[in-house]
Amino acid sequence: MSSQNNEEPICSICNILIHDLKYAICDSCKRPNHYKCAVLSTTEQRCLELKVSRRVKFYCDDCEKGLQVLPQVLSTLSALKLEINSLRDAFSKQIQDVTKQAAPLPENQSNQLEEMIEEYTDRQRRKKNLIFIDINESDSCDVEVRRKTDLDQVIQVLNSITNEQPIINSTHRLGKKLENKTRPLKVIFQNPDIALSILKRKHLYNGTVRFFSDKTPKQRDYLNQLKLDLDRLNSIEGSHEKTIKYINGTPKIIDLHPQKTQTKN
């Protein structure tokens, strides 16, 4: 086969320069091959050297192997395409069924859901806070002096119930400053576990300062209503046999002296 350019081709089989004109070019990958390397007969060589109307095709070993597995590859691709289309149709049907069944929430239920999410988020955010009552408030005009005074008093309270040094992120006075009135102090700890640990040791404190968890407005309203219900129940019964106790983090009215159930013999 005549060379089409001045560069000497390299046989793709033996990787040696082809110095003569006796080579064939693969009709698929277009790489040259020595006649000898391609093991072509004299008749095959003459057919490939025809300039016009060459009907014989030459494929190197790599391309020949590829052509052999091509039907299998095409068959596999066709099967995969059918499977993908089947899965897509089934998934689309499931989406349509779910869409039909999932009726939109009424507006009032949608609002209730949003309120519940907001309430939950607010409660999670407040878990690392504690509210301190009767922490003396400094009259200094210097903000840093006031903060240090508050922090020192909180640390003094905490030192009386624990030997650890809880990490406090910040402190904030709640409400507008009024004359002759001490504002509540919100203390924000590093994490909720610290605040919970302090509350569990609350019974060890004997001072005048009070402290409790930071409740949301809805939690405070619920607790206030519970206190009214407790007063009403104790008033009706003419005693103080009931009290409020936190069970799994929720305040509930319980009997101070619950009656034991008698077992029958």
CSV table of C-alpha atoms in Angstrom, one decimal:
chain,number,residue,atom,x,y,z
A,1,MET,CA,0.0,0.0,0.0
A,2,SER,CA,1.3,3.4,-1.0
A,3,SER,CA,2.2,5.8,1.8
A,4,GLN,CA,0.0,9.0,1.8
A,5,ASN,CA,2.7,11.3,3.4
A,6,ASN,CA,6.5,11.6,3.9
A,7,GLU,CA,6.5,10.2,7.4
A,8,GLU,CA,7.4,6.6,7.8
A,9,PRO,CA,4.6,4.8,9.6
A,10,ILE,CA,5.1,2.5,12.6
A,11,CYS,CA,3.6,-1.0,12.7
A,12,SER,CA,1.1,-1.3,15.5
A,13,ILE,CA,2.0,-4.9,16.1
A,14,CYS,CA,5.8,-4.9,16.2
A,15,ASN,CA,6.3,-1.1,16.8
A,16,ILE,CA,9.0,-1.0,14.1
A,17,LEU,CA,9.2,1.6,11.4
A,18,ILE,CA,7.8,0.5,8.1
A,19,HIS,CA,10.5,1.2,5.5
A,20,ASP,CA,8.8,-0.5,2.5
A,21,LEU,CA,5.4,-0.2,1.0
A,22,LYS,CA,4.2,-3.6,2.2
A,23,TYR,CA,1.8,-2.7,4.9
A,24,ALA,CA,-2.0,-2.5,5.5
A,25,ILE,CA,-4.0,0.1,7.3
A,26,CYS,CA,-6.8,-1.1,9.5
A,27,ASP,CA,-10.2,0.0,8.2
A,28,SER,CA,-11.4,0.6,11.7
A,29,CYS,CA,-8.6,2.2,13.8
A,30,LYS,CA,-6.5,3.3,10.8
A,31,ARG,CA,-3.3,2.0,12.3
A,32,PRO,CA,-0.7,0.5,9.9
A,33,ASN,CA,0.5,-3.1,10.1
A,34,HIS,CA,3.2,-5.0,8.2
A,35,TYR,CA,1.8,-7.6,5.9
A,36,LYS,CA,4.0,-10.1,7.6
A,37,CYS,CA,2.9,-9.1,11.1
A,38,ALA,CA,-0.8,-9.1,10.1
A,39,VAL,CA,-0.2,-12.6,8.5
A,40,LEU,CA,-1.9,-11.7,5.2
A,41,SER,CA,-1.7,-14.0,2.2
A,42,THR,CA,-0.5,-12.9,-1.2
A,43,THR,CA,-4.1,-12.8,-2.4
A,44,GLU,CA,-5.3,-10.7,0.5
A,45,GLN,CA,-2.4,-8.3,-0.1
A,46,ARG,CA,-3.3,-7.9,-3.7
A,47,CYS,CA,-6.9,-7.2,-2.8
A,48,LEU,CA,-6.0,-4.6,-0.3
A,49,GLU,CA,-3.7,-2.9,-2.8
A,50,LEU,CA,-6.5,-2.3,-5.3
A,51,LYS,CA,-7.0,1.4,-5.9
A,52,VAL,CA,-10.6,1.3,-7.1
A,53,SER,CA,-13.6,-0.8,-5.8
A,54,ARG,CA,-11.7,-2.5,-3.0
A,55,ARG,CA,-14.3,-4.7,-1.3
A,56,VAL,CA,-12.0,-6.6,1.1
A,57,LYS,CA,-11.8,-5.0,4.5
A,58,PHE,CA,-8.8,-5.4,6.8
A,59,TYR,CA,-9.2,-5.2,10.6
A,60,CYS,CA,-6.3,-5.6,13.0
A,61,ASP,CA,-6.5,-8.2,15.8
A,62,ASP,CA,-7.7,-5.6,18.4
A,63,CYS,CA,-10.5,-4.3,16.2
A,64,GLU,CA,-11.4,-7.9,15.1
A,65,LYS,CA,-11.9,-8.9,18.8
A,66,GLY,CA,-13.9,-5.8,19.3
A,67,LEU,CA,-16.2,-6.6,16.4
A,68,GLN,CA,-16.7,-10.1,17.8
A,69,VAL,CA,-18.0,-8.8,21.1
A,70,LEU,CA,-19.9,-5.9,19.6
A,71,PRO,CA,-23.2,-7.8,19.2
A,72,GLN,CA,-23.0,-8.9,22.9
A,73,VAL,CA,-22.3,-5.3,24.0
A,74,LEU,CA,-25.2,-4.0,21.9
A,75,SER,CA,-27.5,-6.6,23.3
A,76,THR,CA,-26.4,-5.8,26.9
A,77,LEU,CA,-26.9,-2.0,26.3
A,78,SER,CA,-30.4,-2.7,24.9
A,79,ALA,CA,-31.3,-4.8,27.9
A,80,LEU,CA,-30.0,-2.1,30.3
A,81,LYS,CA,-32.0,0.6,28.4
A,82,LEU,CA,-35.2,-1.4,28.7
A,83,GLU,CA,-34.5,-1.9,32.5
A,84,ILE,CA,-33.8,1.8,33.0
A,85,ASN,CA,-37.0,2.7,31.2
A,86,SER,CA,-39.0,0.2,33.2
A,87,LEU,CA,-37.6,1.6,36.5
A,88,ARG,CA,-38.3,5.2,35.4
A,89,ASP,CA,-41.9,4.3,34.5
A,90,ALA,CA,-42.4,2.6,37.9
A,91,PHE,CA,-40.8,5.5,39.8
A,92,SER,CA,-43.0,8.0,37.9
A,93,LYS,CA,-46.1,6.0,38.7
A,94,GLN,CA,-45.1,5.9,42.4
A,95,ILE,CA,-44.7,9.7,42.4
A,96,GLN,CA,-48.0,10.2,40.8
A,97,ASP,CA,-49.7,7.9,43.3
A,98,VAL,CA,-48.1,9.7,46.3
A,99,THR,CA,-49.1,13.1,44.8
A,100,LYS,CA,-52.7,12.0,44.4
A,101,GLN,CA,-52.9,10.7,48.0
A,102,ALA,CA,-51.1,13.6,49.7
A,103,ALA,CA,-53.8,16.2,49.9
A,104,PRO,CA,-52.6,19.7,50.9
A,105,LEU,CA,-52.9,20.6,54.6
A,106,PRO,CA,-55.7,23.0,55.5
A,107,GLU,CA,-54.5,26.4,56.3
A,108,ASN,CA,-55.1,26.1,60.0
A,109,GLN,CA,-53.2,22.8,60.2
A,110,SER,CA,-50.4,24.3,58.2
A,111,ASN,CA,-50.1,27.2,60.6
A,112,GLN,CA,-50.2,24.8,63.6
A,113,LEU,CA,-47.4,22.8,62.1
A,114,GLU,CA,-45.2,25.9,61.6
A,115,GLU,CA,-45.9,27.0,65.2
A,116,MET,CA,-44.9,23.5,66.5
A,117,ILE,CA,-41.6,23.7,64.5
A,118,GLU,CA,-40.9,27.2,65.8
A,119,GLU,CA,-41.7,26.2,69.4
A,120,TYR,CA,-39.4,23.1,69.2
A,121,THR,CA,-36.6,25.2,67.7
A,122,ASP,CA,-37.0,27.8,70.4
A,123,ARG,CA,-36.9,25.2,73.2
A,124,GLN,CA,-33.8,23.5,71.8
A,125,ARG,CA,-32.1,26.9,71.6
A,126,ARG,CA,-33.0,27.7,75.3
A,127,LYS,CA,-31.7,24.4,76.7
A,128,LYS,CA,-28.3,25.8,77.4
A,129,ASN,CA,-29.7,28.8,79.2
A,130,LEU,CA,-30.5,29.3,82.9
A,131,ILE,CA,-32.4,32.2,84.4
A,132,PHE,CA,-31.1,33.6,87.7
A,133,ILE,CA,-33.3,35.7,90.1
A,134,ASP,CA,-32.1,38.1,92.8
A,135,ILE,CA,-28.5,38.4,91.4
A,136,ASN,CA,-27.6,41.9,92.6
A,137,GLU,CA,-27.3,44.4,89.8
A,138,SER,CA,-24.4,46.8,89.6
A,139,ASP,CA,-25.1,50.6,89.2
A,140,SER,CA,-21.9,51.2,87.3
A,141,CYS,CA,-22.1,53.0,84.0
A,142,ASP,CA,-19.4,50.7,82.6
A,143,VAL,CA,-20.9,47.8,80.7
A,144,GLU,CA,-17.9,45.6,81.3
A,145,VAL,CA,-17.9,46.3,85.1
A,146,ARG,CA,-21.6,45.3,85.2
A,147,ARG,CA,-21.0,42.1,83.3
A,148,LYS,CA,-18.1,41.1,85.5
A,149,THR,CA,-20.2,41.8,88.6
A,150,ASP,CA,-22.9,39.5,87.3
A,151,LEU,CA,-20.5,36.8,86.3
A,152,ASP,CA,-18.7,36.8,89.6
A,153,GLN,CA,-22.0,36.3,91.5
A,154,VAL,CA,-23.1,33.5,89.2
A,155,ILE,CA,-19.8,31.7,89.7
A,156,GLN,CA,-20.1,32.1,93.4
A,157,VAL,CA,-23.5,30.4,93.3
A,158,LEU,CA,-22.2,27.6,91.1
A,159,ASN,CA,-19.1,27.0,93.3
A,160,SER,CA,-21.4,26.3,96.2
A,161,ILE,CA,-23.0,23.3,94.4
A,162,THR,CA,-20.2,21.9,92.1
A,163,ASN,CA,-16.4,21.6,92.1
A,164,GLU,CA,-16.3,21.9,88.4
A,165,GLN,CA,-15.9,25.2,86.5
A,166,PRO,CA,-18.8,25.4,84.0
A,167,ILE,CA,-18.0,27.3,80.8
A,168,ILE,CA,-20.2,30.4,80.5
A,169,ASN,CA,-20.5,31.9,77.0
A,170,SER,CA,-22.3,35.1,78.1
A,171,THR,CA,-24.8,36.8,80.5
A,172,HIS,CA,-27.7,39.1,79.7
A,173,ARG,CA,-30.1,41.1,81.9
A,174,LEU,CA,-33.7,40.7,80.9
A,175,GLY,CA,-36.0,43.7,80.5
A,176,LYS,CA,-35.6,47.4,80.9
A,177,LYS,CA,-33.6,48.7,83.9
A,178,LEU,CA,-35.8,50.2,86.6
A,179,GLU,CA,-35.0,51.9,89.8
A,180,ASN,CA,-35.0,49.8,92.9
A,181,LYS,CA,-35.7,46.6,90.9
A,182,THR,CA,-33.3,43.8,90.1
A,183,ARG,CA,-33.7,42.3,86.6
A,184,PRO,CA,-33.5,38.6,86.0
A,185,LEU,CA,-30.2,37.4,84.6
A,186,LYS,CA,-30.0,35.0,81.7
A,187,VAL,CA,-26.8,32.9,81.7
A,188,ILE,CA,-25.8,31.1,78.5
A,189,PHE,CA,-23.6,28.1,79.0
A,190,GLN,CA,-21.4,26.3,76.4
A,191,ASN,CA,-23.9,23.5,75.9
A,192,PRO,CA,-27.2,22.1,77.3
A,193,ASP,CA,-25.5,19.3,79.3
A,194,ILE,CA,-23.8,22.0,81.5
A,195,ALA,CA,-27.2,23.7,82.2
A,196,LEU,CA,-28.9,20.3,83.0
A,197,SER,CA,-26.1,19.3,85.3
A,198,ILE,CA,-26.5,22.5,87.3
A,199,LEU,CA,-30.2,22.0,87.6
A,200,LYS,CA,-29.7,18.5,88.9
A,201,ARG,CA,-27.6,20.0,91.7
A,202,LYS,CA,-30.0,22.7,92.5
A,203,HIS,CA,-31.1,21.1,95.7
A,204,LEU,CA,-27.6,21.5,97.1
A,205,TYR,CA,-27.9,25.3,97.1
A,206,ASN,CA,-29.0,27.1,100.3
A,207,GLY,CA,-28.7,30.7,99.3
A,208,THR,CA,-31.2,33.4,98.4
A,209,VAL,CA,-30.6,33.3,94.6
A,210,ARG,CA,-33.1,31.3,92.6
A,211,PHE,CA,-32.4,29.8,89.2
A,212,PHE,CA,-34.3,27.7,86.7
A,213,SER,CA,-34.4,26.7,83.1
A,214,ASP,CA,-35.1,29.2,80.4
A,215,LYS,CA,-38.7,28.6,79.2
A,216,THR,CA,-40.5,29.7,76.1
A,217,PRO,CA,-43.6,31.9,76.4
A,218,LYS,CA,-45.8,28.9,75.8
A,219,GLN,CA,-44.0,26.9,78.5
A,220,ARG,CA,-44.4,29.7,80.9
A,221,ASP,CA,-48.1,30.1,80.1
A,222,TYR,CA,-48.6,26.3,80.5
A,223,LEU,CA,-46.8,26.3,83.9
A,224,ASN,CA,-48.8,29.3,85.2
A,225,GLN,CA,-52.1,27.6,84.2
A,226,LEU,CA,-50.9,24.5,85.9
A,227,LYS,CA,-50.3,26.4,89.1
A,228,LEU,CA,-53.8,27.9,89.0
A,229,ASP,CA,-55.2,24.3,88.5
A,230,LEU,CA,-53.1,23.1,91.5
A,231,ASP,CA,-54.4,25.9,93.7
A,232,ARG,CA,-58.0,25.1,92.6
A,233,LEU,CA,-57.6,21.3,93.3
A,234,ASN,CA,-56.0,21.9,96.7
A,235,SER,CA,-58.7,24.4,97.6
A,236,ILE,CA,-61.4,21.9,96.7
A,237,GLU,CA,-59.9,19.1,98.7
A,238,GLY,CA,-59.1,21.4,101.6
A,239,SER,CA,-55.5,20.2,101.8
A,240,HIS,CA,-52.2,20.4,100.1
A,241,GLU,CA,-51.9,16.8,99.0
A,242,LYS,CA,-51.0,17.7,95.4
A,243,THR,CA,-47.9,19.4,93.9
A,244,ILE,CA,-46.2,20.0,90.6
A,245,LYS,CA,-43.4,17.7,89.5
A,246,TYR,CA,-41.4,17.6,86.3
A,247,ILE,CA,-41.7,14.2,84.7
A,248,ASN,CA,-39.5,13.6,81.6
A,249,GLY,CA,-39.1,17.4,81.4
A,250,THR,CA,-42.8,18.2,81.5
A,251,PRO,CA,-44.5,19.7,84.6
A,252,LYS,CA,-47.4,17.7,85.9
A,253,ILE,CA,-49.8,17.7,88.9
A,254,ILE,CA,-49.2,14.7,91.1
A,255,ASP,CA,-50.3,13.4,94.6
A,256,LEU,CA,-47.7,14.0,97.3
A,257,HIS,CA,-48.7,10.7,99.0
A,258,PRO,CA,-50.1,8.4,96.3
A,259,GLN,CA,-52.2,5.6,97.6
A,260,LYS,CA,-50.7,2.1,97.2
A,261,THR,CA,-52.9,-0.3,95.3
A,262,GLN,CA,-53.8,-3.3,97.4
A,263,THR,CA,-53.2,-6.7,95.9
A,264,LYS,CA,-55.7,-9.4,96.3
A,265,ASN,CA,-54.6,-12.7,97.8
